[in-house]
Amino acid sequence: MMPKLIGIPWFNASDEGAKRAADELGVELIYTGPTTPDAAEQVKMIEDYLNKDVSAVCIAPNDPNAVKPVLNMARDKGILVMDWDTPADINDVDYSVQSVDPVVYGETLWDYLVKAMGSDEGEYAILTGGLEAAGLNAWIEAGREHAKEKYPNLSLVTEPIATNEQQQEAYSKTLDLIKTYPNLKGIVAVSTPAPIGAAQAIQEKGLQDKIAVVGGVLPNDSNQYLKDKSLDYGVVEANPEMLGYATVYIAAMNLTGQTIETGIEIPGLGKITLDSNGKTIILGDPLIIDKNNVDNYDF
């Protein structure tokens, strides 16, 4: 099981859930990935594991095109191939485990941006993790399309800005945005380090009442920023521990010959929904956190 990178809170939590499922189900789990969001490194690591007779490969790809050959190599060997958290090309996998419907998630981000701004007009920016990350791009595309129809007076100041899954980079890029666009009213930040880095910059400059920030975060990491309004809303995909748990659980079900279909139950998560393509598994709806409810969650 391979995240986009190891060492950030989201994928650390996914690791915990995956290991818990593996322990319960008697599965031998290798959870590993690059230390930076590097698609070439993912390919090298998967090639290595294909020579170790693994039964399944579950990947959150940094670049779907880069991993395409190695995923098809795995399938040709009869290995179960799944993506999770971030989609690969749907033709290259047997199943895709996603926390939320990407269109619903993207639209929700933009709706809460407008709510936080207190207006459906004005300048805003987008911070993302990596420009090749298919999941992040799907959310952004859905949100931008939604804004065209519902919020035509929103003005995007520049194309999405990559922060390479680094909180410090999101912080510095936000400081650049503040300086370059004095009329900036909002920031949408996707990938869990990006909203925290943006909120740090807003907090440092004391701009909580001028620039709204929304994004995908974890409650524990975002608590202080939500409470002082340097981060207005967190739009959480799901509990990342449950995402890791569900990925291993579904892989184990498949490998033991059980049918994957809408309505099957995953312990602690409930019933899942299988998309019309017969491959994409949606675990639930986005969770909205703010200063009033953030203490209700511990992950």
PDB file of C-alpha atoms in Angstrom, residues 199-297:
ATOM      1  CA  ALA A 199      -3.657  29.855   7.727  1.00  0.00           C
ATOM      2  CA  GLN A 200      -0.216  30.396   9.272  1.00  0.00           C
ATOM      3  CA  ALA A 201       0.391  33.271   6.857  1.00  0.00           C
ATOM      4  CA  ILE A 202      -3.043  34.797   7.499  1.00  0.00           C
ATOM      5  CA  GLN A 203      -2.498  34.478  11.259  1.00  0.00           C
ATOM      6  CA  GLU A 204       0.944  36.070  11.076  1.00  0.00           C
ATOM      7  CA  LYS A 205      -0.354  39.041   9.080  1.00  0.00           C
ATOM      8  CA  GLY A 206      -3.521  39.428  11.170  1.00  0.00           C
ATOM      9  CA  LEU A 207      -5.755  39.179   8.097  1.00  0.00           C
ATOM     10  CA  GLN A 208      -8.458  36.913   9.524  1.00  0.00           C
ATOM     11  CA  ASP A 209     -11.166  39.485   8.791  1.00  0.00           C
ATOM     12  CA  LYS A 210      -9.922  40.251   5.286  1.00  0.00           C
ATOM     13  CA  ILE A 211      -8.959  36.925   3.651  1.00  0.00           C
ATOM     14  CA  ALA A 212     -11.030  33.756   4.027  1.00  0.00           C
ATOM     15  CA  VAL A 213      -9.331  30.352   3.917  1.00  0.00           C
ATOM     16  CA  VAL A 214     -11.057  27.013   3.377  1.00  0.00           C
ATOM     17  CA  GLY A 215      -9.584  23.634   2.575  1.00  0.00           C
ATOM     18  CA  GLY A 216      -9.127  19.978   3.303  1.00  0.00           C
ATOM     19  CA  VAL A 217      -7.607  19.522   6.751  1.00  0.00           C
ATOM     20  CA  LEU A 218      -7.489  17.221   9.733  1.00  0.00           C
ATOM     21  CA  PRO A 219      -9.247  18.478  12.870  1.00  0.00           C
ATOM     22  CA  ASN A 220      -6.266  18.038  15.198  1.00  0.00           C
ATOM     23  CA  ASP A 221      -3.857  19.912  12.909  1.00  0.00           C
ATOM     24  CA  SER A 222      -6.280  22.737  12.193  1.00  0.00           C
ATOM     25  CA  ASN A 223      -7.742  23.286  15.668  1.00  0.00           C
ATOM     26  CA  GLN A 224      -5.838  26.450  16.635  1.00  0.00           C
ATOM     27  CA  TYR A 225      -6.309  28.028  13.206  1.00  0.00           C
ATOM     28  CA  LEU A 226     -10.035  27.370  13.130  1.00  0.00           C
ATOM     29  CA  LYS A 227     -10.440  28.836  16.590  1.00  0.00           C
ATOM     30  CA  ASP A 228      -8.752  32.133  15.691  1.00  0.00           C
ATOM     31  CA  LYS A 229     -10.441  32.236  12.244  1.00  0.00           C
ATOM     32  CA  SER A 230      -7.203  32.232  10.267  1.00  0.00           C
ATOM     33  CA  LEU A 231      -8.825  29.116   8.793  1.00  0.00           C
ATOM     34  CA  ASP A 232     -12.573  29.520   8.351  1.00  0.00           C
ATOM     35  CA  TYR A 233     -13.766  26.036   7.391  1.00  0.00           C
ATOM     36  CA  GLY A 234     -12.231  22.627   7.009  1.00  0.00           C
ATOM     37  CA  VAL A 235     -13.881  20.438   4.391  1.00  0.00           C
ATOM     38  CA  VAL A 236     -12.725  16.975   5.402  1.00  0.00           C
ATOM     39  CA  GLU A 237     -12.884  14.104   2.918  1.00  0.00           C
ATOM     40  CA  ALA A 238     -13.194  11.464   5.597  1.00  0.00           C
ATOM     41  CA  ASN A 239     -11.362  10.127   8.589  1.00  0.00           C
ATOM     42  CA  PRO A 240      -8.044   9.142   6.948  1.00  0.00           C
ATOM     43  CA  GLU A 241      -7.623   6.248   9.351  1.00  0.00           C
ATOM     44  CA  MET A 242     -10.905   4.812   8.056  1.00  0.00           C
ATOM     45  CA  LEU A 243      -9.751   5.362   4.464  1.00  0.00           C
ATOM     46  CA  GLY A 244      -6.656   3.281   5.143  1.00  0.00           C
ATOM     47  CA  TYR A 245      -8.734   0.675   6.947  1.00  0.00           C
ATOM     48  CA  ALA A 246     -11.281   0.467   4.108  1.00  0.00           C
ATOM     49  CA  THR A 247      -8.608   0.095   1.443  1.00  0.00           C
ATOM     50  CA  VAL A 248      -7.035  -2.926   3.120  1.00  0.00           C
ATOM     51  CA  TYR A 249     -10.450  -4.370   3.988  1.00  0.00           C
ATOM     52  CA  ILE A 250     -11.679  -4.172   0.379  1.00  0.00           C
ATOM     53  CA  ALA A 251      -8.434  -5.607  -0.996  1.00  0.00           C
ATOM     54  CA  ALA A 252      -8.684  -8.523   1.445  1.00  0.00           C
ATOM     55  CA  MET A 253     -12.335  -9.117   0.507  1.00  0.00           C
ATOM     56  CA  ASN A 254     -11.420  -9.316  -3.161  1.00  0.00           C
ATOM     57  CA  LEU A 255      -8.473 -11.616  -2.569  1.00  0.00           C
ATOM     58  CA  THR A 256     -10.667 -14.030  -0.602  1.00  0.00           C
ATOM     59  CA  GLY A 257     -13.245 -14.160  -3.387  1.00  0.00           C
ATOM     60  CA  GLN A 258     -15.927 -11.961  -1.846  1.00  0.00           C
ATOM     61  CA  THR A 259     -18.055  -9.703  -4.029  1.00  0.00           C
ATOM     62  CA  ILE A 260     -17.506  -5.944  -3.870  1.00  0.00           C
ATOM     63  CA  GLU A 261     -20.842  -4.184  -4.365  1.00  0.00           C
ATOM     64  CA  THR A 262     -22.993  -1.326  -3.124  1.00  0.00           C
ATOM     65  CA  GLY A 263     -24.343  -1.981   0.337  1.00  0.00           C
ATOM     66  CA  ILE A 264     -21.557  -4.111   1.758  1.00  0.00           C
ATOM     67  CA  GLU A 265     -20.559  -2.970   5.228  1.00  0.00           C
ATOM     68  CA  ILE A 266     -17.115  -2.069   6.437  1.00  0.00           C
ATOM     69  CA  PRO A 267     -16.751  -2.241  10.235  1.00  0.00           C
ATOM     70  CA  GLY A 268     -16.790   1.209  11.783  1.00  0.00           C
ATOM     71  CA  LEU A 269     -17.666   2.853   8.492  1.00  0.00           C
ATOM     72  CA  GLY A 270     -20.995   1.440   7.413  1.00  0.00           C
ATOM     73  CA  LYS A 271     -22.285   0.714   3.928  1.00  0.00           C
ATOM     74  CA  ILE A 272     -20.307   1.708   0.862  1.00  0.00           C
ATOM     75  CA  THR A 273     -21.490   2.892  -2.554  1.00  0.00           C
ATOM     76  CA  LEU A 274     -20.078   1.562  -5.800  1.00  0.00           C
ATOM     77  CA  ASP A 275     -20.094   4.015  -8.702  1.00  0.00           C
ATOM     78  CA  SER A 276     -21.796   3.190 -12.002  1.00  0.00           C
ATOM     79  CA  ASN A 277     -18.414   2.245 -13.480  1.00  0.00           C
ATOM     80  CA  GLY A 278     -18.388  -0.749 -11.139  1.00  0.00           C
ATOM     81  CA  LYS A 279     -14.930   0.128  -9.828  1.00  0.00           C
ATOM     82  CA  THR A 280     -15.060   3.349  -7.818  1.00  0.00           C
ATOM     83  CA  ILE A 281     -16.000   2.964  -4.156  1.00  0.00           C
ATOM     84  CA  ILE A 282     -17.269   6.106  -2.420  1.00  0.00           C
ATOM     85  CA  LEU A 283     -17.033   5.988   1.364  1.00  0.00           C
ATOM     86  CA  GLY A 284     -19.201   8.968   2.336  1.00  0.00           C
ATOM     87  CA  ASP A 285     -19.901  12.707   2.250  1.00  0.00           C
ATOM     88  CA  PRO A 286     -17.597  15.596   3.200  1.00  0.00           C
ATOM     89  CA  LEU A 287     -17.398  16.579   6.862  1.00  0.00           C
ATOM     90  CA  ILE A 288     -17.460  20.319   7.619  1.00  0.00           C
ATOM     91  CA  ILE A 289     -15.480  21.507  10.637  1.00  0.00           C
ATOM     92  CA  ASP A 290     -15.203  24.999  12.098  1.00  0.00           C
ATOM     93  CA  LYS A 291     -14.322  26.672  15.396  1.00  0.00           C
ATOM     94  CA  ASN A 292     -17.579  25.461  16.961  1.00  0.00           C
ATOM     95  CA  ASN A 293     -17.259  21.721  16.331  1.00  0.00           C
ATOM     96  CA  VAL A 294     -13.552  21.014  15.817  1.00  0.00           C
ATOM     97  CA  ASP A 295     -13.155  19.728  19.390  1.00  0.00           C
ATOM     98  CA  ASN A 296     -15.701  17.002  18.644  1.00  0.00           C
ATOM     99  CA  TYR A 297     -13.199  15.144  16.442  1.00  0.00           C
TER     100      TYR A 297
END
